[in-house]
């Protein structure tokens, strides 16, 4: 297969040609959600961009098998084995059992994914389905001398590896060792960077889900889940492993440590990490209960696909700041785009040469480390071109297989999110919001209030929030 695809690999810190182990086939793994709460739109940024990666590879002609876990046990509040199990926290918060919480939030996650046109991976596996697989890996690690039992728990011994901090440069490694100094100390650990493979009742007695094991009744650590589930479905060699940047350390570092110690050879060749979506206060977090979800965007009148387009406009390796102002601009652009596509007529034969050319341009953008904003530009180039409508429509439908914006699904979908507002009114509202912002900046509050009233007179209510101004038709 012709090798055109280039991806940034966190392992080598370079954009490099993508060469799968088996010609034409890609084995891909995604760290799935911890189902103790709704996903925030930051989490969903990662899943949107991973979805685009999968679909880009398919567009390029690869046969992709993608696996995702559902973390329904073992993910503690601190990623370094400290604090309470997140699932237990969710169950206590809602007075339900852990399995009830897991079911509810797994369903909620897939419902959000559906609204965002995120394809469900070929295999979705909850961690609680694979306990015997995890136990087997832990047994082998103990046999091989990479693990030890202390205080009832089984730990991975990081001192047995030549290079534990695989993702970091030398100077960062020194810093990381320092970071470990601040972490709450677990006296059972031989080395600060060791991590838990299996917890037993000797720790966290309150744990709801527990299983028999050679080391006593207990439950798996979070990291072992992804190693076990990926190997179960993808075998000993994987091509791409994905997650958000926060997964690089310790989660993916630990996954590599235990998987390669278990297998005795290299495990995964490419590591794809999506940078974070932040709100204006900095990090997006679920802990304060008040966080941005797809349902919240819908309540405010946005079509979830506007958020998908918002994500596609930025490169996945750059941090992205969320604001309603930018989302409004994207909503207006989305509305316009869908209307332009809806106006295309199926007027005869498609032009094979043009199709080939634009397919090539689109693939070139994606193959350049998933450059989604360039890929979107190709859609606009197609619309501007003088080829017939039938060719434009055929191309846009093909490209939308990757972009997932439902561009050709008709004008009723062109709302862009702001129910009932036409293009002209949207433009007026956005201009007024901008004008009010300027007035406030200049401390002309009388003018700012007058603008608010003017908008209200046109049936538009505005509200200032941490993420900027939100408007709705009243
Ligand atoms: P969790 O449900 O906490 O296990 O996280 C699910 C996924 O979302 C993981 O791949 C995280 O790396 C990713 N993630 C967490 N926070 C953000 C964020 N603010 N922006 C983008 N991705 C995130
Ligand atoms: Zn994982």
Coordinates of C-alpha atoms and ligand atoms in Angstrom, one line a residue:
X1 CA 0.0 0.0 0.0
X2 CA 1.3 3.4 -0.9
X3 CA 2.6 5.1 2.2
X4 CA 1.4 8.7 2.4
X5 CA 0.1 9.0 5.9
X6 CA 2.1 11.0 8.4
X7 CA 1.3 11.1 12.1
X8 CA 2.9 12.7 15.1
X9 CA 4.1 9.9 17.4
X10 CA 4.4 10.9 21.1
X11 CA 6.9 8.1 21.5
X12 CA 9.4 9.5 19.0
X13 CA 8.2 13.1 19.3
X14 CA 8.2 13.4 15.6
X15 CA 5.8 13.5 12.7
X16 CA 6.6 10.3 10.9
X17 CA 5.3 8.0 8.1
X18 CA 2.6 5.7 9.4
X19 CA 3.5 2.1 8.7
X20 CA 1.2 -0.5 10.2
X21 CA 2.5 -3.9 11.2
X22 CA 0.3 -5.7 8.6
X23 CA 0.0 -4.1 5.2
X24 CA -3.3 -2.3 4.8
X25 CA -4.6 -3.2 8.3
X26 CA -4.6 -1.0 11.3
X27 CA -5.1 -2.1 14.9
X28 CA -6.2 0.8 17.0
X29 CA -7.0 1.1 20.7
X30 CA -8.7 4.0 22.5
X31 CA -8.8 4.6 26.2
X32 CA -12.5 4.7 26.9
X33 CA -14.5 6.7 29.5
X34 CA -14.6 6.2 33.2
X35 CA -18.3 5.9 33.5
X36 CA -19.0 7.6 36.9
X37 CA -20.4 10.8 35.5
X38 CA -21.3 12.4 32.2
X39 CA -18.5 13.1 29.7
X40 CA -17.6 16.7 29.5
X41 CA -17.1 18.3 26.1
X42 CA -13.3 18.2 26.8
X43 CA -13.4 14.4 27.0
X44 CA -15.5 14.4 23.8
X45 CA -12.9 16.5 22.0
X46 CA -10.6 13.5 22.4
X47 CA -13.2 11.1 21.1
X48 CA -14.1 13.4 18.2
X49 CA -10.5 13.6 17.1
X50 CA -9.9 9.9 17.5
X51 CA -13.0 9.3 15.4
X52 CA -11.6 11.5 12.7
X53 CA -8.3 9.6 12.9
X54 CA -10.1 6.3 12.4
X55 CA -12.2 7.6 9.6
X56 CA -9.2 9.3 7.9
X57 CA -7.4 5.9 7.9
X58 CA -10.4 4.3 6.4
X59 CA -10.6 7.1 3.8
X60 CA -7.0 6.3 3.0
X61 CA -8.0 2.7 2.3
X62 CA -6.9 1.0 5.5
X63 CA -9.0 -1.7 7.1
X64 CA -9.2 -0.5 10.7
X65 CA -10.1 -2.6 13.8
X66 CA -10.7 -0.4 16.7
X67 CA -11.1 -1.4 20.3
X68 CA -12.2 0.7 23.3
X69 CA -12.6 -0.2 27.0
X70 CA -15.1 1.1 29.4
X71 CA -13.5 1.8 32.8
X72 CA -16.1 0.6 35.3
X73 CA -13.7 -0.4 38.1
X74 CA -10.2 0.5 39.4
X75 CA -9.8 4.2 38.3
X76 CA -9.0 6.0 41.5
X77 CA -9.5 9.7 42.0
X78 CA -5.7 10.2 41.8
X79 CA -4.2 8.7 38.6
X80 CA -1.2 7.5 40.8
X81 CA -3.2 5.0 42.8
X82 CA -4.4 7.5 45.4
X83 CA -7.9 8.4 46.6
X84 CA -11.2 6.7 46.3
X85 CA -12.4 4.6 43.3
X86 CA -14.2 7.0 40.9
X87 CA -17.0 4.6 40.3
X88 CA -17.6 4.2 44.1
X89 CA -17.7 8.0 44.3
X90 CA -20.3 8.2 41.6
X91 CA -22.4 5.5 43.3
X92 CA -22.3 7.3 46.7
X93 CA -23.2 10.6 45.0
X94 CA -26.3 9.1 43.5
X95 CA -27.2 6.5 46.0
X96 CA -27.0 3.7 43.5
X97 CA -25.0 0.6 42.9
X98 CA -21.7 0.8 41.0
X99 CA -23.2 -1.3 38.2
X100 CA -26.3 0.9 37.9
X101 CA -24.0 4.0 37.7
X102 CA -21.8 2.2 35.0
X103 CA -24.9 1.3 32.9
X104 CA -26.4 4.8 33.1
X105 CA -23.2 6.7 32.2
X106 CA -22.1 4.2 29.5
X107 CA -25.5 4.7 27.8
X108 CA -25.2 8.5 28.3
X109 CA -21.7 8.4 26.7
X110 CA -22.8 6.6 23.6
X111 CA -25.8 8.9 23.3
X112 CA -23.5 11.9 23.3
X113 CA -21.3 10.1 20.8
X114 CA -24.2 9.5 18.5
X115 CA -25.2 13.2 18.6
X116 CA -21.6 14.1 17.7
X117 CA -21.5 11.5 14.8
X118 CA -18.7 9.6 16.6
X119 CA -18.7 6.0 15.4
X120 CA -18.9 3.3 18.0
X121 CA -15.6 1.3 17.9
X122 CA -15.7 -2.2 16.5
X123 CA -15.2 -3.7 20.0
X124 CA -16.3 -2.0 23.2
X125 CA -15.3 -3.9 26.4
X126 CA -16.1 -3.1 30.0
X127 CA -13.2 -3.8 32.3
X128 CA -15.4 -5.9 34.6
X129 CA -15.8 -8.4 31.8
X130 CA -12.1 -9.2 31.7
X131 CA -11.0 -9.8 35.2
X132 CA -9.5 -13.3 34.5
X133 CA -7.4 -11.7 31.6
X134 CA -5.9 -9.1 34.0
X135 CA -5.2 -11.8 36.7
X136 CA -3.3 -13.8 34.1
X137 CA -1.1 -10.9 33.1
X138 CA -0.4 -10.1 36.8
X139 CA 0.6 -13.8 37.4
X140 CA 3.0 -13.7 34.5
X141 CA 4.5 -10.4 35.7
X142 CA 5.1 -12.0 39.1
X143 CA 6.6 -15.1 37.6
X144 CA 8.9 -13.0 35.4
X145 CA 10.0 -10.9 38.4
X146 CA 8.5 -7.6 37.3
X147 CA 6.0 -7.5 40.1
X148 CA 5.9 -8.0 43.8
X149 CA 3.2 -8.4 46.6
X150 CA 3.3 -6.0 49.5
X151 CA 0.7 -5.2 52.1
X152 CA -1.8 -7.4 50.2
X153 CA -1.5 -5.5 46.9
X154 CA 0.5 -6.4 43.8
X155 CA 2.8 -3.7 42.5
X156 CA 4.7 -3.4 39.2
X157 CA 8.4 -2.9 40.0
X158 CA 9.5 0.0 37.8
X159 CA 13.2 -0.4 38.8
X160 CA 13.3 -3.6 36.7
X161 CA 13.0 -1.5 33.5
X162 CA 15.9 0.2 31.8
X163 CA 13.6 3.0 30.7
X164 CA 10.4 3.5 32.5
X165 CA 9.7 7.1 31.5
X166 CA 9.5 6.2 27.8
X167 CA 7.6 9.3 26.7
X168 CA 9.9 11.9 28.2
X169 CA 13.2 13.6 27.4
X170 CA 16.0 13.4 29.9
X171 CA 15.3 16.7 31.6
X172 CA 11.6 15.9 31.9
X173 CA 12.4 12.5 33.4
X174 CA 14.3 14.3 36.2
X175 CA 11.3 16.5 36.8
X176 CA 8.9 13.6 36.8
X177 CA 10.9 11.8 39.5
X178 CA 10.5 15.0 41.5
X179 CA 6.8 15.1 40.9
X180 CA 6.5 11.7 42.5
X181 CA 8.0 13.1 45.7
X182 CA 4.8 15.1 46.2
X183 CA 2.4 12.2 45.8
X184 CA 0.9 10.7 48.9
X185 CA 3.3 7.9 49.9
X186 CA 2.3 4.3 49.8
X187 CA 4.6 2.6 52.2
X188 CA 4.3 -0.7 50.4
X189 CA 6.0 0.6 47.3
X190 CA 9.6 -0.3 46.8
X191 CA 10.1 2.6 44.4
X192 CA 8.1 5.8 44.2
X193 CA 7.1 5.2 40.6
X194 CA 5.8 1.7 41.2
X195 CA 2.1 1.3 40.6
X196 CA -0.7 -1.1 41.6
X197 CA -1.6 -4.0 39.4
X198 CA -4.1 -5.6 41.8
X199 CA -5.7 -4.2 44.9
X200 CA -6.9 -6.5 47.7
X201 CA -9.2 -6.1 50.6
X202 CA -6.3 -4.9 52.6
X203 CA -6.7 -1.5 51.0
X204 CA -10.2 0.1 50.3
X205 CA -12.5 -2.2 52.1
X206 CA -15.4 -0.2 51.0
X207 CA -14.9 -1.3 47.4
X208 CA -18.2 -2.6 46.0
X209 CA -17.0 -4.9 43.2
X210 CA -14.4 -7.5 44.2
X211 CA -13.2 -10.7 42.7
X212 CA -11.3 -13.8 43.9
X213 CA -7.6 -13.8 42.9
X214 CA -4.4 -15.6 43.9
X215 CA -3.6 -12.6 46.1
X216 CA -7.0 -12.4 47.9
X217 CA -10.3 -10.8 47.1
X218 CA -9.8 -7.6 45.3
X219 CA -9.9 -5.6 42.1
X220 CA -7.6 -4.6 39.2
X221 CA -5.7 -1.3 38.9
X222 CA -6.8 1.0 36.2
X223 CA -3.7 0.7 33.9
X224 CA -3.8 -3.1 33.6
X225 CA -7.3 -2.8 32.1
X226 CA -6.2 -1.2 28.9
X227 CA -3.2 -3.6 28.5
X228 CA -5.5 -6.6 29.1
X229 CA -8.4 -5.5 26.9
X230 CA -6.3 -4.3 24.0
X231 CA -4.2 -7.6 24.0
X232 CA -7.4 -9.7 24.2
X233 CA -8.8 -8.2 21.1
X234 CA -5.8 -7.0 19.1
X235 CA -3.1 -9.5 20.0
X236 CA 0.5 -8.9 20.9
X237 CA 1.2 -6.0 18.4
X238 CA -0.8 -2.9 18.1
X239 CA -0.4 0.0 15.6
X240 CA -2.0 3.0 17.3
X241 CA -3.0 3.7 20.9
X242 CA -5.0 6.9 21.6
X243 CA -6.0 9.1 24.5
X244 CA -5.9 12.6 25.8
X245 CA -2.6 14.2 26.8
X246 CA -3.3 13.6 30.5
X247 CA -3.1 9.9 29.7
X248 CA 0.6 10.1 28.7
X249 CA 1.7 9.9 32.3
X250 CA 1.2 7.8 34.3
X251 CA -1.5 5.8 32.5
X252 CA 0.2 5.1 29.1
X253 CA 3.6 5.0 30.6
X254 CA 2.4 2.3 33.0
X255 CA 0.6 0.5 30.2
X256 CA 3.8 0.2 28.2
X257 CA 5.8 -0.9 31.2
X258 CA 3.5 -3.8 32.1
X259 CA 2.6 -4.8 28.5
X260 CA 6.2 -5.0 27.2
X261 CA 7.4 -6.7 30.4
X262 CA 4.6 -9.3 30.0
X263 CA 5.1 -9.8 26.2
X264 CA 8.9 -9.5 26.2
X265 CA 8.8 -7.3 23.1
X266 CA 7.7 -4.0 21.7
X267 CA 3.9 -3.6 21.9
X268 CA 2.5 -0.5 20.2
X269 CA 4.3 1.6 17.6
X270 CA 2.3 4.9 17.4
X271 CA 0.9 6.9 20.3
X272 CA -1.7 9.5 19.4
X273 CA -2.6 12.1 22.0
X274 CA -5.2 14.8 21.8
X275 CA -4.5 18.0 23.6
X276 CA -7.0 19.4 26.1
X277 CA -10.0 21.6 25.7
X278 CA -9.9 24.1 28.5
X279 CA -12.5 26.6 29.7
X280 CA -11.6 30.1 30.6
X281 CA -10.8 29.2 34.2
X282 CA -8.1 26.7 32.9
X283 CA -8.7 23.0 33.2
X284 CA -12.1 21.4 32.6
X285 CA -13.0 19.2 35.5
X286 CA -15.9 17.0 36.5
X287 CA -15.3 17.3 40.2
X288 CA -17.2 20.5 40.9
X289 CA -20.4 19.1 39.3
X290 CA -20.9 22.2 37.1
X291 CA -19.4 21.3 33.8
X292 CA -19.9 21.6 30.1
X293 CA -21.8 18.7 28.5
X294 CA -23.4 18.0 25.2
X295 CA -26.8 18.2 26.9
X296 CA -26.0 21.7 28.2
X297 CA -25.0 22.9 24.7
X298 CA -28.3 21.5 23.4
X299 CA -30.2 23.2 26.2
X300 CA -28.6 26.5 25.1
X301 CA -29.9 25.8 21.6
X302 CA -26.8 24.5 19.8
X303 CA -26.7 21.6 17.4
X304 CA -24.0 19.2 18.8
X305 CA -22.5 19.1 15.4
X306 CA -21.5 22.7 15.7
X307 CA -19.3 21.6 18.6
X308 CA -17.8 18.9 16.3
X309 CA -17.0 21.6 13.7
X310 CA -15.5 23.8 16.5
X311 CA -13.1 20.9 17.2
X312 CA -12.3 20.3 13.6
X313 CA -11.2 23.9 13.1
X314 CA -8.2 23.4 15.4
X315 CA -5.4 21.0 15.2
X316 CA -5.7 18.1 17.7
X317 CA -2.2 18.7 19.1
X318 CA -3.0 22.3 20.2
X319 CA -4.8 23.2 23.4
X320 CA -8.2 24.7 22.6
X321 CA -10.1 27.2 24.6
X322 CA -13.9 26.9 24.7
X323 CA -16.0 30.0 24.5
X324 CA -19.6 30.6 23.5
X325 CA -18.5 33.5 21.3
X326 CA -16.4 31.3 19.1
X327 CA -19.1 28.6 19.2
X328 CA -21.6 31.2 17.9
X329 CA -19.3 32.0 15.0
X330 CA -19.0 28.3 14.2
X331 CA -22.7 27.9 14.4
X332 CA -23.2 30.7 11.9
X333 CA -20.6 29.2 9.6
X334 CA -22.2 25.7 9.9
X335 CA -25.6 27.1 9.1
X336 CA -24.3 28.7 6.0
X337 CA -22.4 25.7 4.9
X338 CA -25.3 23.3 5.2
X339 CA -27.5 25.7 3.3
X340 CA -25.0 25.9 0.5
X341 CA -24.9 22.1 0.3
X342 CA -28.7 21.9 0.5
X343 CA -28.9 24.2 -2.5
X344 CA -26.9 21.8 -4.7
X345 CA -28.8 20.0 -7.4
X346 CA -28.3 16.5 -8.7
X347 CA -27.8 17.7 -12.2
X348 CA -26.4 14.8 -14.2
X349 CA -23.1 13.0 -14.5
X350 CA -20.3 13.5 -12.0
X351 CA -16.9 14.6 -13.2
X352 CA -14.4 11.8 -12.4
X353 CA -11.3 13.9 -12.9
X354 CA -12.4 16.6 -10.5
X355 CA -13.5 14.0 -8.0
X356 CA -10.0 12.4 -8.1
X357 CA -8.3 15.8 -7.7
X358 CA -10.3 16.9 -4.7
X359 CA -10.2 13.5 -3.0
X360 CA -6.4 13.8 -3.4
X361 CA -6.4 17.2 -1.8
X362 CA -8.6 16.1 1.1
X363 CA -6.5 13.0 1.7
X364 CA -3.4 15.1 1.6
X365 CA -4.7 17.3 4.4
X366 CA -5.7 14.3 6.6
X367 CA -2.5 12.5 5.9
X368 CA -0.6 15.5 7.1
X369 CA -1.0 14.6 10.8
X370 CA -4.8 14.9 10.6
X371 CA -5.0 18.5 9.6
X372 CA -8.7 18.9 9.9
X373 CA -8.9 22.7 9.3
X374 CA -7.2 22.2 5.9
X375 CA -9.6 19.3 5.2
X376 CA -12.5 21.7 5.9
X377 CA -11.0 24.2 3.6
X378 CA -11.2 21.6 0.8
X379 CA -14.9 21.4 1.3
X380 CA -15.1 25.2 0.7
X381 CA -12.8 24.9 -2.3
X382 CA -15.2 22.3 -3.8
X383 CA -18.2 24.6 -3.3
X384 CA -16.3 27.4 -5.0
X385 CA -15.2 25.3 -8.0
X386 CA -17.0 25.6 -11.3
X387 CA -17.8 21.8 -11.6
X388 CA -21.4 20.8 -11.7
X389 CA -23.5 20.4 -8.6
X390 CA -23.7 16.6 -8.8
X391 CA -19.9 16.4 -8.6
X392 CA -19.8 18.8 -5.7
X393 CA -22.5 16.9 -3.8
X394 CA -20.8 13.5 -4.4
X395 CA -17.5 14.9 -3.1
X396 CA -19.0 16.5 -0.1
X397 CA -20.8 13.3 0.8
X398 CA -17.6 11.4 0.6
X399 CA -15.6 13.9 2.7
X400 CA -18.4 14.0 5.2
X401 CA -17.8 10.3 5.9
X402 CA -14.7 11.6 7.7
X403 CA -15.7 15.0 8.9
X404 CA -19.0 13.7 10.3
X405 CA -20.9 17.0 10.0
X406 CA -24.1 15.7 8.3
X407 CA -23.5 18.4 5.7
X408 CA -25.7 16.8 3.1
X409 CA -28.7 15.9 5.3
X410 CA -30.9 18.7 4.3
X411 CA -31.7 22.3 5.3
X412 CA -33.8 21.3 8.3
X413 CA -30.4 20.4 9.8
X414 CA -29.0 23.8 8.9
X415 CA -30.1 25.5 12.0
X416 CA -26.5 25.7 13.2
X417 CA -28.0 25.3 16.7
X418 CA -29.8 28.6 17.3
X419 CA -33.4 27.5 16.9
X420 CA -35.3 29.7 14.7
X421 CA -32.7 32.4 14.1
X422 CA -32.0 33.0 10.4
X423 CA -28.6 34.0 9.0
X424 CA -29.4 37.7 9.1
X425 CA -30.6 37.7 12.6
X426 CA -27.6 35.6 13.8
X427 CA -25.2 38.0 12.2
X428 CA -27.0 40.9 13.8
X429 CA -26.9 39.3 17.3
X430 CA -23.2 38.4 17.0
X431 CA -22.4 42.0 15.9
X432 CA -24.4 43.4 18.8
X433 CA -22.7 41.0 21.3
X434 CA -19.3 42.2 20.0
X435 CA -20.4 45.8 20.3
X436 CA -21.5 45.3 23.9
X437 CA -18.2 43.7 24.7
X438 CA -16.4 46.7 23.4
X439 CA -18.7 49.0 25.4
X440 CA -18.0 47.1 28.5
X441 CA -14.3 47.2 27.9
X442 CA -14.5 51.0 27.6
X443 CA -16.5 51.0 30.8
X444 CA -19.5 52.5 29.0
X445 CA -22.1 50.4 30.9
X446 CA -25.0 52.5 29.9
X447 CA -24.3 51.6 26.3
X448 CA -23.8 48.0 27.2
X449 CA -27.2 47.9 28.9
X450 CA -28.8 49.7 26.0
X451 CA -27.5 47.0 23.6
X452 CA -28.9 44.3 25.9
X453 CA -32.3 46.0 25.8
X454 CA -32.2 46.4 22.1
X455 CA -31.5 42.7 21.7
X456 CA -34.3 41.9 24.1
X457 CA -36.7 44.0 22.1
X458 CA -35.8 41.8 19.1
X459 CA -36.6 38.7 21.2
X460 CA -33.0 37.8 22.1
X461 CA -32.0 37.3 25.7
X462 CA -28.3 37.3 26.6
X463 CA -26.5 36.0 29.6
X464 CA -22.9 36.5 30.7
X465 CA -21.2 33.2 31.7
X466 CA -17.7 32.1 32.5
X467 CA -17.2 30.9 28.9
X468 CA -18.6 34.1 27.4
X469 CA -22.0 35.5 26.3
X470 CA -24.8 33.0 25.6
X471 CA -27.9 34.1 23.7
X472 CA -31.3 32.6 23.1
X473 CA -34.5 33.5 21.4
X474 CA -37.3 34.2 23.9
Ligands
LIG1 P1 -11.9 9.8 31.6 O1 -13.4 9.5 31.4 O2 -11.6 10.7 32.7 O3 -11.1 8.5 31.8 O4 -11.4 10.5 30.3 C1 -11.8 10.1 29.0 C2 -10.8 10.7 28.0 O5 -10.9 12.1 27.9 C3 -9.4 10.4 28.2 O6 -8.8 10.0 27.0 C4 -8.8 11.7 28.7 O7 -7.4 11.8 28.3 C5 -9.6 12.7 27.9 N1 -9.7 14.0 28.5 C6 -9.8 14.4 29.8 N2 -9.9 15.7 30.0 C7 -9.8 16.3 28.7 C8 -9.9 17.6 28.2 N3 -10.1 18.7 29.0 N4 -9.8 17.8 26.9 C9 -9.6 16.7 26.0 N5 -9.6 15.4 26.5 C10 -9.7 15.2 27.8
LIG2 ZN1 -6.3 3.4 29.0

